[in-house]
Amino acid sequence: MQTIGLLGGMSWESSALYYQLINKEVNRRLGRLHSARCLLYSVDFEEIEQMQASGSWKKAGERLGEAATALERGGADFIVLCTNTMHKVIGTLESCVNIPVLHIAEATVREIRRQHLLRVGLLGTKYTMEEPFYTEGLRAGGLEVTLPGPEARTEINRIIFEELCHGTIRPASRSYLLRAMDQLRKAGAEGIILGCTELGMLVTSEDTDLSVIDTTRIHALEAVNEALSH
């Protein structure tokens, strides 16, 4: 089993989900008392969020690059960046290490193709929904991507940062998210990408008959595939 380097803390709530999902899947596959061989570097999210808000993406990339380097020195065989938004700076991070970094959007595209979907709706932070680094990767994978309207993007972003990142689950926010998903369905979406690692805390496939593409789960399972493939 290879050692997984988890670069998390963005937020720690979703990083805890990664740890749980990865260990449960390793045990499901290997049985007995098996668990994942992994290292976790958890950053201070306040520091990273301030860089996001001020547009200091280069500085944020360098900070995550330092963390990735520490994981590599610690013995990680590859890195999982436990966030969608910060894949905006994955190039900087990759330049700092000599081990692979598993890209969350690439894993997501593979899962969508496996489901034979073409038209998907994307939910996430405003950075993920509005900036090209994420949507271009999906479209390059042959997908048609639909976004919520501006008002919904603002509210979903607020729910993520003001509620989910603090572990707060509100039924009203779940209802809002489901209405946004239904609007995307009406616009032609066959499935919905939960393009923020916290959104799976609020909505699951049990809440809708749409295909729910949970990037946290997909990324975590991809990490297990990589760890056990050698």
Coordinates of C-alpha atoms in Angstrom, one line a residue:
M1 CA 0.0 0.0 0.0
Q2 CA 1.3 3.4 -0.9
T3 CA 1.2 6.4 1.5
I4 CA -1.4 9.0 0.7
G5 CA -0.5 12.6 1.4
L6 CA -3.6 14.5 2.3
L7 CA -3.3 18.3 2.0
G8 CA -6.4 19.5 3.8
G9 CA -7.9 22.0 6.2
M10 CA -9.9 23.8 3.4
S11 CA -12.1 23.2 5.4
W12 CA -11.1 20.7 8.1
E13 CA -14.8 19.5 8.0
S14 CA -14.4 18.1 4.5
S15 CA -10.9 16.9 5.2
A16 CA -12.3 14.7 8.0
L17 CA -14.7 13.3 5.4
Y18 CA -11.7 12.4 3.2
Y19 CA -10.0 10.6 6.0
Q20 CA -13.2 8.7 6.9
L21 CA -14.0 7.8 3.3
I22 CA -10.5 6.6 2.5
N23 CA -10.1 4.5 5.6
K24 CA -13.6 2.9 5.2
E25 CA -12.8 2.0 1.6
V26 CA -9.4 0.5 2.3
N27 CA -11.0 -1.6 5.0
R28 CA -13.9 -2.6 2.7
R29 CA -11.4 -3.8 0.1
L30 CA -8.8 -5.4 2.3
G31 CA -10.8 -6.5 5.4
R32 CA -9.6 -7.4 8.9
L33 CA -8.1 -4.4 10.6
H34 CA -6.7 -2.7 7.5
S35 CA -6.7 1.0 7.3
A36 CA -5.1 3.6 5.0
R37 CA -1.4 4.5 5.2
C38 CA -1.6 8.3 5.0
L39 CA -0.2 11.6 6.2
L40 CA -2.4 14.7 6.8
Y41 CA -1.1 18.3 6.5
S42 CA -3.9 20.6 7.6
V43 CA -3.4 24.3 6.8
D44 CA -5.0 27.2 8.6
F45 CA -8.0 27.9 6.4
E46 CA -8.3 31.5 7.5
E47 CA -4.9 32.2 6.1
I48 CA -5.8 30.6 2.7
E49 CA -9.3 32.2 2.6
Q50 CA -7.8 35.7 3.1
M51 CA -5.5 35.0 0.1
Q52 CA -8.5 33.9 -2.0
A53 CA -10.4 37.0 -1.1
S54 CA -7.5 39.4 -1.9
G55 CA -6.7 37.6 -5.1
S56 CA -3.3 36.5 -3.8
W57 CA -3.4 33.2 -5.7
K58 CA 0.3 33.0 -6.3
K59 CA 1.0 33.4 -2.6
A60 CA -1.6 30.8 -1.8
G61 CA -0.1 28.4 -4.3
E62 CA 3.4 28.8 -2.8
R63 CA 1.9 28.2 0.7
L64 CA 0.3 25.0 -0.4
G65 CA 3.5 24.1 -2.3
E66 CA 5.3 24.3 1.1
A67 CA 2.8 22.0 2.6
A68 CA 3.1 19.5 -0.3
T69 CA 6.8 19.5 0.1
A70 CA 6.5 18.7 3.8
L71 CA 4.2 15.7 2.8
E72 CA 6.7 14.5 0.3
R73 CA 9.6 14.7 2.9
G74 CA 7.4 12.8 5.3
G75 CA 7.1 9.9 2.9
A76 CA 3.9 10.5 0.9
D77 CA 3.9 8.7 -2.4
F78 CA 1.3 11.0 -4.0
I79 CA -0.8 14.0 -2.9
V80 CA -4.5 14.6 -2.7
L81 CA -5.4 18.3 -2.4
C82 CA -8.6 18.1 -0.4
T83 CA -10.5 21.0 -2.0
N84 CA -11.9 21.9 -5.3
T85 CA -11.3 25.7 -5.3
M86 CA -7.6 25.5 -4.6
H87 CA -7.0 23.4 -7.7
K88 CA -6.8 26.8 -9.3
V89 CA -3.1 26.8 -8.1
I90 CA -2.4 23.1 -8.6
G91 CA 0.3 24.0 -11.2
T92 CA 2.3 25.8 -8.6
L93 CA 1.9 23.0 -6.1
E94 CA 3.0 20.4 -8.6
S95 CA 6.1 22.4 -9.4
C96 CA 7.2 22.1 -5.8
V97 CA 7.1 18.3 -5.6
N98 CA 8.4 15.2 -7.4
I99 CA 5.4 13.0 -6.7
P100 CA 2.0 12.9 -8.4
V101 CA -0.9 15.1 -7.4
L102 CA -4.3 13.5 -8.1
H103 CA -6.5 16.2 -9.8
I104 CA -10.1 16.3 -8.5
A105 CA -11.6 17.5 -11.7
E106 CA -9.9 14.8 -13.8
A107 CA -11.3 12.1 -11.5
T108 CA -14.7 13.7 -11.6
V109 CA -14.7 13.7 -15.4
R110 CA -13.9 10.0 -15.5
E111 CA -16.8 9.3 -13.1
I112 CA -19.2 11.3 -15.2
R113 CA -18.1 9.5 -18.3
R114 CA -18.6 6.2 -16.5
Q115 CA -22.2 7.3 -15.9
H116 CA -22.5 8.2 -19.6
L117 CA -23.6 11.8 -18.8
L118 CA -23.0 14.7 -21.1
R119 CA -24.8 17.7 -19.6
V120 CA -24.0 18.6 -16.0
G121 CA -24.7 21.4 -13.5
L122 CA -21.9 22.7 -11.4
L123 CA -22.3 23.9 -7.8
G124 CA -19.4 25.2 -5.7
T125 CA -17.7 28.3 -4.4
K126 CA -18.0 31.4 -6.6
Y127 CA -14.3 30.8 -7.5
T128 CA -15.0 27.3 -8.8
M129 CA -18.3 28.2 -10.6
E130 CA -17.2 31.5 -12.1
E131 CA -13.5 31.2 -12.9
P132 CA -12.3 29.2 -15.9
F133 CA -9.8 26.9 -14.1
Y134 CA -12.5 24.4 -13.3
T135 CA -15.1 24.7 -15.9
E136 CA -12.6 24.6 -18.7
G137 CA -11.3 21.3 -17.5
L138 CA -14.8 19.9 -17.5
R139 CA -15.5 21.2 -20.9
A140 CA -12.2 19.9 -22.2
G141 CA -13.4 16.5 -21.0
G142 CA -16.3 16.8 -23.4
L143 CA -19.0 17.9 -21.0
E144 CA -21.6 20.6 -21.3
V145 CA -21.5 22.6 -18.1
T146 CA -24.5 24.7 -16.7
L147 CA -24.2 27.1 -13.8
P148 CA -26.8 28.6 -11.4
G149 CA -27.7 32.2 -11.9
P150 CA -25.7 35.0 -10.2
E151 CA -28.0 35.3 -7.2
A152 CA -27.9 31.5 -6.5
R153 CA -24.1 31.5 -7.0
T154 CA -23.8 34.2 -4.3
E155 CA -26.1 32.3 -1.9
I156 CA -24.4 28.9 -2.4
N157 CA -21.1 30.6 -1.8
R158 CA -22.4 32.0 1.5
I159 CA -23.8 28.7 2.6
I160 CA -20.4 27.1 2.0
F161 CA -18.3 29.6 3.9
E162 CA -20.7 30.7 6.6
E163 CA -22.3 27.4 7.4
L164 CA -20.7 24.2 6.0
C165 CA -17.1 25.3 6.8
H166 CA -18.3 25.6 10.4
G167 CA -20.1 22.3 10.4
T168 CA -23.5 23.9 10.4
I169 CA -26.2 22.0 8.6
R170 CA -29.5 23.9 8.1
P171 CA -32.6 22.4 6.5
A172 CA -33.4 25.7 4.8
S173 CA -30.0 25.7 3.1
R174 CA -30.6 22.1 2.0
S175 CA -33.9 23.1 0.5
Y176 CA -32.3 26.0 -1.2
L177 CA -29.6 23.8 -2.7
L178 CA -32.2 21.3 -4.0
R179 CA -34.2 24.1 -5.6
A180 CA -31.0 25.3 -7.4
M181 CA -30.3 21.7 -8.5
D182 CA -33.9 21.5 -9.9
Q183 CA -33.4 24.7 -11.8
L184 CA -30.2 23.2 -13.4
R185 CA -32.3 20.1 -14.3
K186 CA -34.8 22.3 -16.0
A187 CA -31.9 23.9 -17.9
G188 CA -30.9 20.4 -19.2
A189 CA -28.5 19.1 -16.6
E190 CA -28.5 15.3 -16.4
G191 CA -26.4 15.3 -13.2
I192 CA -25.1 17.8 -10.6
I193 CA -21.5 18.1 -9.7
L194 CA -21.0 19.0 -6.0
G195 CA -17.9 20.9 -6.9
C196 CA -17.1 21.9 -3.3
T197 CA -15.9 19.3 -0.9
E198 CA -18.3 20.5 1.8
L199 CA -21.5 20.3 -0.3
G200 CA -21.8 16.5 0.3
M201 CA -22.5 17.3 4.0
L202 CA -25.7 19.0 2.9
V203 CA -27.1 17.1 -0.1
T204 CA -26.7 13.4 -1.1
S205 CA -28.1 11.2 -3.8
E206 CA -30.9 10.2 -1.4
D207 CA -32.3 13.8 -1.6
T208 CA -33.0 13.8 -5.4
D209 CA -33.4 11.5 -8.3
L210 CA -30.8 13.4 -10.2
S211 CA -27.3 11.9 -10.5
V212 CA -25.3 13.6 -7.7
I213 CA -21.6 13.7 -8.5
D214 CA -19.9 14.1 -5.1
T215 CA -16.3 15.2 -5.8
T216 CA -15.2 14.5 -2.3
R217 CA -16.2 10.8 -2.5
I218 CA -14.9 10.5 -6.1
H219 CA -11.5 12.0 -5.1
A220 CA -11.2 9.9 -2.0
L221 CA -11.9 6.7 -3.9
E222 CA -9.4 7.7 -6.5
A223 CA -6.8 8.0 -3.8
V224 CA -7.6 4.5 -2.6
N225 CA -7.3 3.2 -6.2
E226 CA -3.9 4.8 -6.5
A227 CA -2.7 3.6 -3.1
L228 CA -3.6 0.0 -3.7
S229 CA -2.6 -0.2 -7.4
H230 CA 1.1 -0.7 -6.7

